[in-house]
CSV table of N, CA, C and O in Angstrom, one decimal:
chain,number,residue,atom,x,y,z
J,1,GLY,N,7.1,-39.1,-123.6
J,1,GLY,CA,8.2,-39.6,-123.5
J,1,GLY,C,9.0,-38.4,-123.5
J,1,GLY,O,9.0,-37.5,-122.5
J,2,HIS,N,10.2,-39.0,-123.1
J,2,HIS,CA,11.4,-38.0,-122.7
J,2,HIS,C,12.6,-37.4,-123.7
J,2,HIS,O,12.8,-38.0,-124.9
J,3,ASP,N,12.5,-36.4,-123.2
J,3,ASP,CA,13.4,-35.7,-124.7
J,3,ASP,C,14.5,-36.4,-125.0
J,3,ASP,O,15.4,-37.0,-124.0
J,4,ARG,N,15.5,-36.5,-125.9
J,4,ARG,CA,16.5,-37.1,-126.5
J,4,ARG,C,17.8,-36.5,-126.2
J,4,ARG,O,18.0,-35.9,-126.5
J,5,PRO,N,18.8,-36.6,-125.1
J,5,PRO,CA,19.7,-36.0,-124.5
J,5,PRO,C,21.0,-35.9,-126.3
J,5,PRO,O,20.4,-37.6,-126.6
J,6,ARG,N,21.8,-35.5,-126.2
J,6,ARG,CA,23.1,-36.3,-127.1
J,6,ARG,C,23.9,-37.0,-125.9
J,6,ARG,O,23.9,-36.8,-125.0
J,7,ILE,N,23.7,-38.2,-126.3
J,7,ILE,CA,24.4,-39.4,-125.8
J,7,ILE,C,25.1,-40.2,-126.6
J,7,ILE,O,24.9,-40.5,-127.4
J,8,SER,N,26.7,-40.8,-126.1
J,8,SER,CA,27.3,-42.1,-126.3
J,8,SER,C,27.6,-42.6,-125.7
J,8,SER,O,27.7,-42.6,-124.9
J,9,LEU,N,27.9,-44.0,-125.6
J,9,LEU,CA,28.4,-45.0,-125.3
J,9,LEU,C,29.3,-45.3,-125.4
J,9,LEU,O,29.4,-45.6,-127.3
J,10,VAL,N,31.0,-45.4,-125.3
J,10,VAL,CA,32.1,-45.3,-125.5
J,10,VAL,C,33.1,-47.0,-125.1
J,10,VAL,O,32.6,-47.0,-123.6
J,11,LEU,N,33.7,-47.3,-126.0
J,11,LEU,CA,34.1,-48.9,-125.5
J,11,LEU,C,36.0,-47.8,-125.5
J,11,LEU,O,36.6,-47.6,-126.5
J,12,ALA,N,36.4,-48.1,-124.5
J,12,ALA,CA,38.1,-47.4,-124.6
J,12,ALA,C,38.8,-49.1,-123.3
J,12,ALA,O,38.3,-49.6,-122.9
J,13,ARG,N,39.5,-49.2,-124.3
J,13,ARG,CA,40.7,-49.9,-124.0
J,13,ARG,C,41.8,-49.6,-123.6
J,13,ARG,O,42.7,-49.7,-124.5
J,14,PRO,N,42.3,-49.1,-122.4
J,14,PRO,CA,43.6,-48.9,-122.1
J,14,PRO,C,44.2,-50.0,-122.2
J,14,PRO,O,44.1,-50.9,-121.3
J,15,LYS,N,45.4,-49.4,-122.5
J,15,LYS,CA,46.7,-50.1,-122.4
J,15,LYS,C,47.2,-50.5,-120.7
J,15,LYS,O,48.7,-51.5,-120.6
J,16,ASP,N,47.5,-49.4,-120.1
J,16,ASP,CA,48.3,-49.2,-119.5
J,16,ASP,C,48.0,-48.8,-117.8
J,16,ASP,O,48.9,-48.7,-116.9
J,17,GLY,N,47.0,-49.1,-117.8
J,17,GLY,CA,45.9,-49.0,-116.4
J,17,GLY,C,46.0,-47.7,-115.9
J,17,GLY,O,45.8,-47.0,-114.7
J,18,ARG,N,46.1,-46.3,-116.8
J,18,ARG,CA,46.1,-45.2,-116.7
J,18,ARG,C,44.3,-45.1,-116.7
J,18,ARG,O,43.8,-44.1,-117.5
J,19,TRP,N,43.3,-45.5,-116.0
J,19,TRP,CA,41.9,-45.6,-116.2
J,19,TRP,C,41.8,-43.3,-116.0
J,19,TRP,O,40.6,-43.6,-116.3
J,20,HIS,N,42.6,-42.9,-114.9
J,20,HIS,CA,41.8,-41.9,-115.0
J,20,HIS,C,41.8,-40.5,-116.8
J,20,HIS,O,41.5,-39.4,-116.6
J,21,GLN,N,42.7,-41.4,-117.3
J,21,GLN,CA,43.2,-40.2,-118.4
J,21,GLN,C,42.5,-41.3,-119.0
J,21,GLN,O,41.5,-40.2,-120.6
J,22,ILE,N,41.1,-41.5,-119.4
J,22,ILE,CA,39.8,-42.1,-120.5
J,22,ILE,C,39.2,-40.7,-119.8
J,22,ILE,O,38.7,-40.1,-120.8
J,23,ARG,N,38.9,-40.4,-118.6
J,23,ARG,CA,38.5,-39.3,-118.3
J,23,ARG,C,38.6,-37.6,-119.0
J,23,ARG,O,38.2,-37.2,-119.4
J,24,ARG,N,40.2,-37.9,-118.5
J,24,ARG,CA,40.5,-36.9,-119.3
J,24,ARG,C,40.8,-36.3,-120.9
J,24,ARG,O,39.8,-35.3,-121.5
J,25,HIS,N,40.6,-37.4,-121.5
J,25,HIS,CA,40.7,-37.3,-122.8
J,25,HIS,C,39.3,-37.5,-123.5
J,25,HIS,O,39.2,-36.4,-124.4
J,26,LEU,N,38.2,-38.1,-122.9
J,26,LEU,CA,37.2,-37.3,-123.8
J,26,LEU,C,36.1,-36.5,-123.2
J,26,LEU,O,35.9,-35.8,-124.0
J,27,ASN,N,36.9,-35.6,-122.2
J,27,ASN,CA,36.8,-34.0,-121.8
J,27,ASN,C,37.2,-33.4,-122.6
J,27,ASN,O,36.6,-32.4,-122.9
J,28,GLY,N,38.7,-34.0,-123.4
J,28,GLY,CA,39.3,-33.2,-124.0
J,28,GLY,C,38.6,-33.0,-125.5
J,28,GLY,O,39.1,-32.2,-126.2
J,29,LEU,N,37.8,-34.0,-125.7
J,29,LEU,CA,36.6,-34.1,-126.9
J,29,LEU,C,36.0,-33.7,-127.2
J,29,LEU,O,35.4,-33.8,-127.6
J,30,SER,N,35.4,-33.2,-125.7
J,30,SER,CA,34.4,-32.2,-125.5
J,30,SER,C,33.2,-33.6,-125.2
J,30,SER,O,32.0,-33.1,-125.8
J,31,HIS,N,33.5,-35.1,-124.5
J,31,HIS,CA,33.0,-35.5,-124.6
J,31,HIS,C,32.7,-36.3,-123.0
J,31,HIS,O,33.1,-37.2,-123.0
J,32,PRO,N,32.5,-35.1,-122.1
J,32,PRO,CA,32.7,-35.4,-120.9
J,32,PRO,C,32.2,-36.7,-120.3
J,32,PRO,O,31.0,-36.8,-120.8
J,33,ILE,N,32.4,-37.6,-119.5
J,33,ILE,CA,31.8,-38.6,-118.9
J,33,ILE,C,30.5,-37.6,-117.9
J,33,ILE,O,31.5,-37.0,-117.0
J,34,LEU,N,29.5,-38.4,-118.0
J,34,LEU,CA,27.9,-38.2,-117.1
J,34,LEU,C,28.5,-38.2,-115.8
J,34,LEU,O,28.5,-39.7,-115.1
J,35,GLY,N,28.8,-36.7,-115.0
J,35,GLY,CA,28.7,-37.3,-113.7
J,35,GLY,C,30.3,-37.1,-112.9
J,35,GLY,O,30.0,-36.9,-111.8
J,36,ASP,N,31.0,-37.0,-114.1
J,36,ASP,CA,32.1,-36.8,-113.4
J,36,ASP,C,32.6,-35.3,-112.8
J,36,ASP,O,32.7,-34.4,-113.4
J,37,SER,N,32.4,-35.4,-111.9
J,37,SER,CA,32.4,-33.8,-111.3
J,37,SER,C,34.2,-33.0,-111.5
J,37,SER,O,34.3,-31.9,-111.2
J,38,THR,N,35.2,-34.0,-111.4
J,38,THR,CA,36.3,-33.8,-111.6
J,38,THR,C,36.7,-33.6,-113.6
J,38,THR,O,37.4,-32.1,-113.3
J,39,HIS,N,36.7,-33.8,-114.1
J,39,HIS,CA,36.6,-33.5,-115.6
J,39,HIS,C,35.8,-33.5,-116.4
J,39,HIS,O,35.6,-33.3,-117.5
J,40,GLY,N,34.6,-33.1,-115.5
J,40,GLY,CA,33.1,-33.5,-116.4
J,40,GLY,C,32.5,-32.3,-116.2
J,40,GLY,O,33.1,-30.9,-116.2
J,41,HIS,N,31.0,-31.6,-116.8
J,41,HIS,CA,30.5,-30.5,-117.7
J,41,HIS,C,29.9,-30.3,-116.1
J,41,HIS,O,28.8,-31.4,-116.4
J,42,SER,N,29.9,-29.3,-115.5
J,42,SER,CA,29.4,-29.3,-114.2
J,42,SER,C,27.7,-29.2,-114.7
J,42,SER,O,26.8,-29.3,-114.0
J,43,LYS,N,27.3,-27.6,-115.9
J,43,LYS,CA,26.2,-27.2,-116.0
J,43,LYS,C,24.9,-29.3,-116.8
J,43,LYS,O,24.4,-29.1,-116.3
J,44,THR,N,26.1,-29.9,-116.7
J,44,THR,CA,25.0,-31.1,-117.6
J,44,THR,C,25.0,-31.6,-116.8
J,44,THR,O,23.6,-32.4,-116.6
J,45,ASN,N,26.0,-32.2,-116.0
J,45,ASN,CA,25.7,-32.7,-115.0
J,45,ASN,C,24.5,-32.3,-114.2
J,45,ASN,O,23.9,-33.4,-113.4
J,46,GLY,N,24.4,-31.0,-113.7
J,46,GLY,CA,23.4,-30.6,-112.5
J,46,GLY,C,22.0,-31.1,-113.6
J,46,GLY,O,20.9,-31.1,-113.1
J,47,ILE,N,22.3,-30.3,-114.9
J,47,ILE,CA,20.4,-31.2,-115.6
J,47,ILE,C,20.3,-32.6,-115.1
J,47,ILE,O,19.2,-32.6,-115.1
J,48,TRP,N,21.0,-33.7,-115.8
J,48,TRP,CA,20.8,-34.8,-115.3
J,48,TRP,C,20.4,-34.8,-113.7
J,48,TRP,O,19.8,-36.2,-113.9
J,49,LYS,N,21.2,-34.6,-112.8
J,49,LYS,CA,20.5,-35.1,-111.7
J,49,LYS,C,19.1,-34.4,-111.3
J,49,LYS,O,18.3,-35.3,-110.2
J,50,ARG,N,19.1,-33.3,-112.0
J,50,ARG,CA,17.9,-32.5,-111.4
J,50,ARG,C,16.4,-32.8,-112.2
J,50,ARG,O,15.6,-33.2,-111.5
J,51,GLU,N,16.5,-33.1,-113.6
J,51,GLU,CA,15.9,-33.6,-114.6
J,51,GLU,C,15.6,-35.0,-114.7
J,51,GLU,O,14.6,-35.6,-115.6
J,52,ARG,N,16.9,-35.9,-114.9
J,52,ARG,CA,17.0,-36.9,-115.3
J,52,ARG,C,17.4,-38.3,-114.2
J,52,ARG,O,17.9,-39.5,-114.1
J,53,ASN,N,17.7,-37.9,-112.6
J,53,ASN,CA,17.5,-38.3,-111.2
J,53,ASN,C,18.9,-39.7,-111.8
J,53,ASN,O,19.2,-40.2,-110.9
J,54,LEU,N,19.7,-38.7,-112.3
J,54,LEU,CA,21.3,-38.9,-112.3
J,54,LEU,C,21.6,-38.9,-110.3
J,54,LEU,O,21.1,-38.2,-109.7
J,55,PRO,N,21.7,-40.1,-109.5
J,55,PRO,CA,22.1,-39.7,-108.1
J,55,PRO,C,23.4,-38.9,-108.0
J,55,PRO,O,24.5,-38.7,-109.6
J,56,GLY,N,23.2,-38.2,-107.1
J,56,GLY,CA,24.4,-36.9,-106.6
J,56,GLY,C,26.1,-37.7,-106.8
J,56,GLY,O,27.1,-36.9,-107.3
J,57,GLU,N,26.4,-38.9,-106.4
J,57,GLU,CA,27.3,-39.5,-106.7
J,57,GLU,C,28.0,-40.8,-107.8
J,57,GLU,O,28.6,-40.7,-107.7
J,58,ARG,N,27.4,-40.3,-108.6
J,58,ARG,CA,27.2,-41.0,-109.9
J,58,ARG,C,27.9,-40.7,-110.6
J,58,ARG,O,27.8,-39.8,-111.4
J,59,ILE,N,29.0,-41.9,-111.3
J,59,ILE,CA,29.6,-41.1,-112.3
J,59,ILE,C,29.8,-42.4,-113.6
J,59,ILE,O,29.1,-43.5,-113.7
J,60,ALA,N,29.5,-42.0,-114.5
J,60,ALA,CA,28.9,-43.3,-115.9
J,60,ALA,C,29.7,-43.7,-116.3
J,60,ALA,O,30.1,-43.5,-117.9
J,61,LEU,N,30.5,-44.7,-115.6
J,61,LEU,CA,31.8,-45.3,-116.5
J,61,LEU,C,32.0,-46.2,-115.8
J,61,LEU,O,31.4,-46.7,-114.4
J,62,HIS,N,31.9,-47.3,-116.1
J,62,HIS,CA,31.7,-48.7,-115.9
J,62,HIS,C,33.5,-49.9,-116.6
J,62,HIS,O,33.5,-49.5,-117.3
J,63,LEU,N,33.8,-50.3,-115.5
J,63,LEU,CA,34.6,-51.6,-115.8
J,63,LEU,C,34.0,-52.7,-116.4
J,63,LEU,O,33.7,-53.4,-115.5
J,64,GLY,N,34.3,-52.9,-117.5
J,64,GLY,CA,33.8,-54.5,-118.3
J,64,GLY,C,34.2,-55.4,-117.5
J,64,GLY,O,33.8,-56.8,-117.2
J,65,ARG,N,35.5,-55.7,-117.9
J,65,ARG,CA,36.5,-56.1,-118.0
J,65,ARG,C,38.0,-56.0,-117.6
J,65,ARG,O,38.0,-54.9,-117.9
J,66,LEU,N,38.6,-57.3,-116.3
J,66,LEU,CA,39.6,-56.1,-115.9
J,66,LEU,C,40.5,-57.8,-116.5
J,66,LEU,O,40.0,-59.1,-115.9
J,67,GLU,N,41.6,-57.6,-117.5
J,67,GLU,CA,42.7,-58.4,-117.8
J,67,GLU,C,44.0,-58.6,-117.7
J,67,GLU,O,44.0,-57.8,-118.4
J,68,LEU,N,44.3,-59.1,-116.3
J,68,LEU,CA,45.4,-58.9,-116.4
J,68,LEU,C,47.0,-60.3,-116.8
J,68,LEU,O,45.9,-61.9,-116.1
J,69,VAL,N,47.7,-60.1,-117.3
J,69,VAL,CA,48.2,-61.3,-118.1
J,69,VAL,C,48.9,-61.9,-116.7
J,69,VAL,O,49.8,-61.5,-115.9
J,70,PRO,N,49.5,-63.2,-116.7
J,70,PRO,CA,50.2,-64.1,-115.9
J,70,PRO,C,51.5,-63.4,-115.3
J,70,PRO,O,52.0,-62.7,-116.4
J,71,THR,N,51.5,-63.6,-113.9
J,71,THR,CA,53.3,-63.1,-113.8
J,71,THR,C,53.9,-64.1,-112.6
J,71,THR,O,53.2,-64.9,-112.7
J,72,GLU,N,54.6,-63.4,-112.5
J,72,GLU,CA,55.4,-64.7,-111.3
J,72,GLU,C,54.8,-64.8,-110.3
J,72,GLU,O,54.4,-66.1,-109.5
J,73,ASN,N,53.9,-63.8,-110.0
J,73,ASN,CA,53.3,-63.7,-108.5
J,73,ASN,C,51.8,-64.0,-108.2
J,73,ASN,O,51.0,-64.9,-107.7
J,74,ILE,N,51.4,-64.3,-109.8
J,74,ILE,CA,49.8,-65.1,-110.1
J,74,ILE,C,50.4,-65.4,-111.2
J,74,ILE,O,49.9,-64.8,-112.2
J,75,PRO,N,50.9,-66.8,-111.4
J,75,PRO,CA,50.6,-67.3,-112.4
J,75,PRO,C,49.7,-67.4,-113.5
J,75,PRO,O,50.0,-67.7,-114.5
J,76,GLU,N,48.6,-67.3,-112.9
J,76,GLU,CA,47.3,-67.8,-113.7
J,76,GLU,C,46.4,-66.6,-114.4
J,76,GLU,O,45.6,-66.5,-115.2
J,77,GLY,N,47.3,-65.4,-113.2
J,77,GLY,CA,46.8,-63.8,-114.5
J,77,GLY,C,45.2,-63.7,-114.0
J,77,GLY,O,45.0,-64.8,-112.9
J,78,ILE,N,44.5,-62.6,-113.9
J,78,ILE,CA,43.5,-62.1,-113.5
J,78,ILE,C,42.6,-62.1,-114.7
J,78,ILE,O,43.2,-61.7,-115.7
J,79,ASP,N,41.1,-62.6,-115.0
J,79,ASP,CA,40.0,-62.4,-116.2
J,79,ASP,C,38.5,-62.4,-115.7
J,79,ASP,O,38.4,-62.9,-114.9
J,80,VAL,N,38.4,-60.8,-114.6
J,80,VAL,CA,37.4,-61.0,-114.8
J,80,VAL,C,35.9,-60.4,-115.7
J,80,VAL,O,37.0,-59.0,-115.9
J,81,SER,N,35.3,-60.2,-115.3
J,81,SER,CA,33.9,-59.0,-115.5
J,81,SER,C,32.6,-58.9,-115.2
J,81,SER,O,33.1,-59.5,-113.8
J,82,ALA,N,32.1,-57.7,-115.4
J,82,ALA,CA,31.0,-57.2,-114.3
J,82,ALA,C,29.9,-56.7,-115.4
J,82,ALA,O,30.8,-55.6,-116.3
J,83,PRO,N,28.7,-57.4,-115.1
J,83,PRO,CA,27.6,-56.4,-116.4
J,83,PRO,C,27.5,-55.2,-115.9
J,83,PRO,O,27.8,-54.9,-114.6
J,84,LEU,N,27.0,-54.1,-116.4
J,84,LEU,CA,26.2,-53.2,-116.3
J,84,LEU,C,25.6,-52.9,-115.2
J,84,LEU,O,24.5,-53.6,-115.0
J,85,LEU,N,25.6,-52.0,-114.3
J,85,LEU,CA,24.7,-52.2,-113.1
J,85,LEU,C,23.1,-51.6,-113.7
J,85,LEU,O,23.0,-50.9,-114.8
J,86,GLU,N,21.6,-52.1,-113.0
J,86,GLU,CA,20.5,-51.9,-113.9
J,86,GLU,C,20.1,-50.2,-114.0
J,86,GLU,O,19.5,-49.6,-114.4
J,87,ASP,N,21.2,-49.5,-113.2
J,87,ASP,CA,20.9,-47.9,-112.7
J,87,ASP,C,21.6,-47.2,-114.2
J,87,ASP,O,20.9,-46.4,-115.1
J,88,MET,N,22.4,-47.6,-114.7
J,88,MET,CA,22.9,-47.5,-116.0
J,88,MET,C,22.3,-48.1,-117.2
J,88,MET,O,22.3,-47.2,-118.4
J,89,LEU,N,21.7,-49.0,-117.2
J,89,LEU,CA,20.6,-49.7,-118.2
J,89,LEU,C,19.9,-49.5,-118.4
J,89,LEU,O,19.2,-48.9,-119.0
J,90,ASN,N,19.2,-49.0,-116.8
J,90,ASN,CA,17.8,-47.7,-117.1
J,90,ASN,C,18.3,-46.4,-117.5
J,90,ASN,O,17.2,-46.1,-118.7
J,91,MET,N,19.4,-45.5,-117.7
J,91,MET,CA,19.5,-44.7,-117.9
J,91,MET,C,19.3,-44.8,-119.8
J,91,MET,O,19.4,-43.8,-120.2
J,92,LEU,N,20.3,-45.8,-119.9
J,92,LEU,CA,20.4,-46.3,-121.7
J,92,LEU,C,18.7,-46.5,-122.2
J,92,LEU,O,18.5,-46.1,-123.3
J,93,ARG,N,17.9,-47.4,-121.2
J,93,ARG,CA,16.7,-47.9,-122.2
J,93,ARG,C,16.1,-46.7,-121.8
J,93,ARG,O,15.3,-46.5,-123.1
J,94,VAL,N,15.9,-45.8,-121.5
J,94,VAL,CA,15.0,-44.7,-121.4
J,94,VAL,C,15.0,-43.7,-122.0
J,94,VAL,O,14.8,-42.9,-123.1
J,95,TYR,N,16.6,-43.0,-122.1
J,95,TYR,CA,17.1,-42.3,-122.9
J,95,TYR,C,17.7,-42.1,-124.0
J,95,TYR,O,18.1,-41.3,-125.1
J,96,ALA,N,18.5,-43.4,-124.3
J,96,ALA,CA,19.4,-44.1,-125.6
J,96,ALA,C,18.8,-45.0,-125.8
J,96,ALA,O,19.9,-45.8,-125.9
J,97,PRO,N,17.7,-45.6,-126.2
J,97,PRO,CA,17.5,-47.1,-126.3
J,97,PRO,C,17.8,-47.4,-127.8
J,97,PRO,O,18.6,-48.6,-127.9
J,98,ASP,N,18.1,-46.3,-128.3
J,98,ASP,CA,19.0,-46.8,-129.8
J,98,ASP,C,19.8,-47.1,-129.3
J,98,ASP,O,21.0,-48.5,-130.3
J,99,VAL,N,21.0,-46.4,-128.7
J,99,VAL,CA,22.5,-46.5,-128.5
J,99,VAL,C,22.5,-47.9,-128.0
J,99,VAL,O,23.6,-48.9,-128.3
J,100,LEU,N,21.7,-48.6,-126.5
J,100,LEU,CA,21.7,-49.6,-126.0
J,100,LEU,C,21.7,-50.4,-127.4
J,100,LEU,O,22.3,-51.7,-126.9
J,101,GLU,N,20.8,-50.7,-128.1
J,101,GLU,CA,20.2,-51.8,-128.7
J,101,GLU,C,21.4,-51.8,-129.7
J,101,GLU,O,22.2,-53.2,-129.9
J,102,ARG,N,22.2,-50.9,-130.5
J,102,ARG,CA,23.2,-51.2,-131.5
J,102,ARG,C,24.6,-51.7,-130.4
J,102,ARG,O,25.8,-51.6,-131.2
J,103,SER,N,25.1,-51.6,-129.6
J,103,SER,CA,26.0,-52.3,-128.8
J,103,SER,C,26.0,-53.2,-127.7
J,103,SER,O,26.5,-53.9,-127.0
J,104,LEU,N,24.5,-53.9,-128.0
J,104,LEU,CA,24.2,-55.2,-127.7
J,104,LEU,C,25.0,-56.2,-128.8
J,104,LEU,O,24.9,-56.5,-129.8
J,105,PRO,N,25.6,-57.7,-128.5
J,105,PRO,CA,25.8,-59.1,-129.0
J,105,PRO,C,25.0,-59.1,-129.8
J,105,PRO,O,23.6,-59.3,-129.1
């Protein structure tokens, strides 16, 4: 079996579009986003790259849905969704199957 790293799955809903703030706030709470070379933890990122096949330029941050209210220029608004990519799903399946299972609807 695989060793079980400390891992969390976080749902964040920023209100004003400052996406980089998610990275800074989580790092400030001692929960940096895996693979984040700017606000993350370099030792942890290195372990995941060497021992758990995290791609060198991968950050474990995903925009699942973007919703913009209607405006004069976009009267119908915007509402788009994107599923998690297979590499992220596989990381959860392998290293945190219980976290993945609890997060599914």
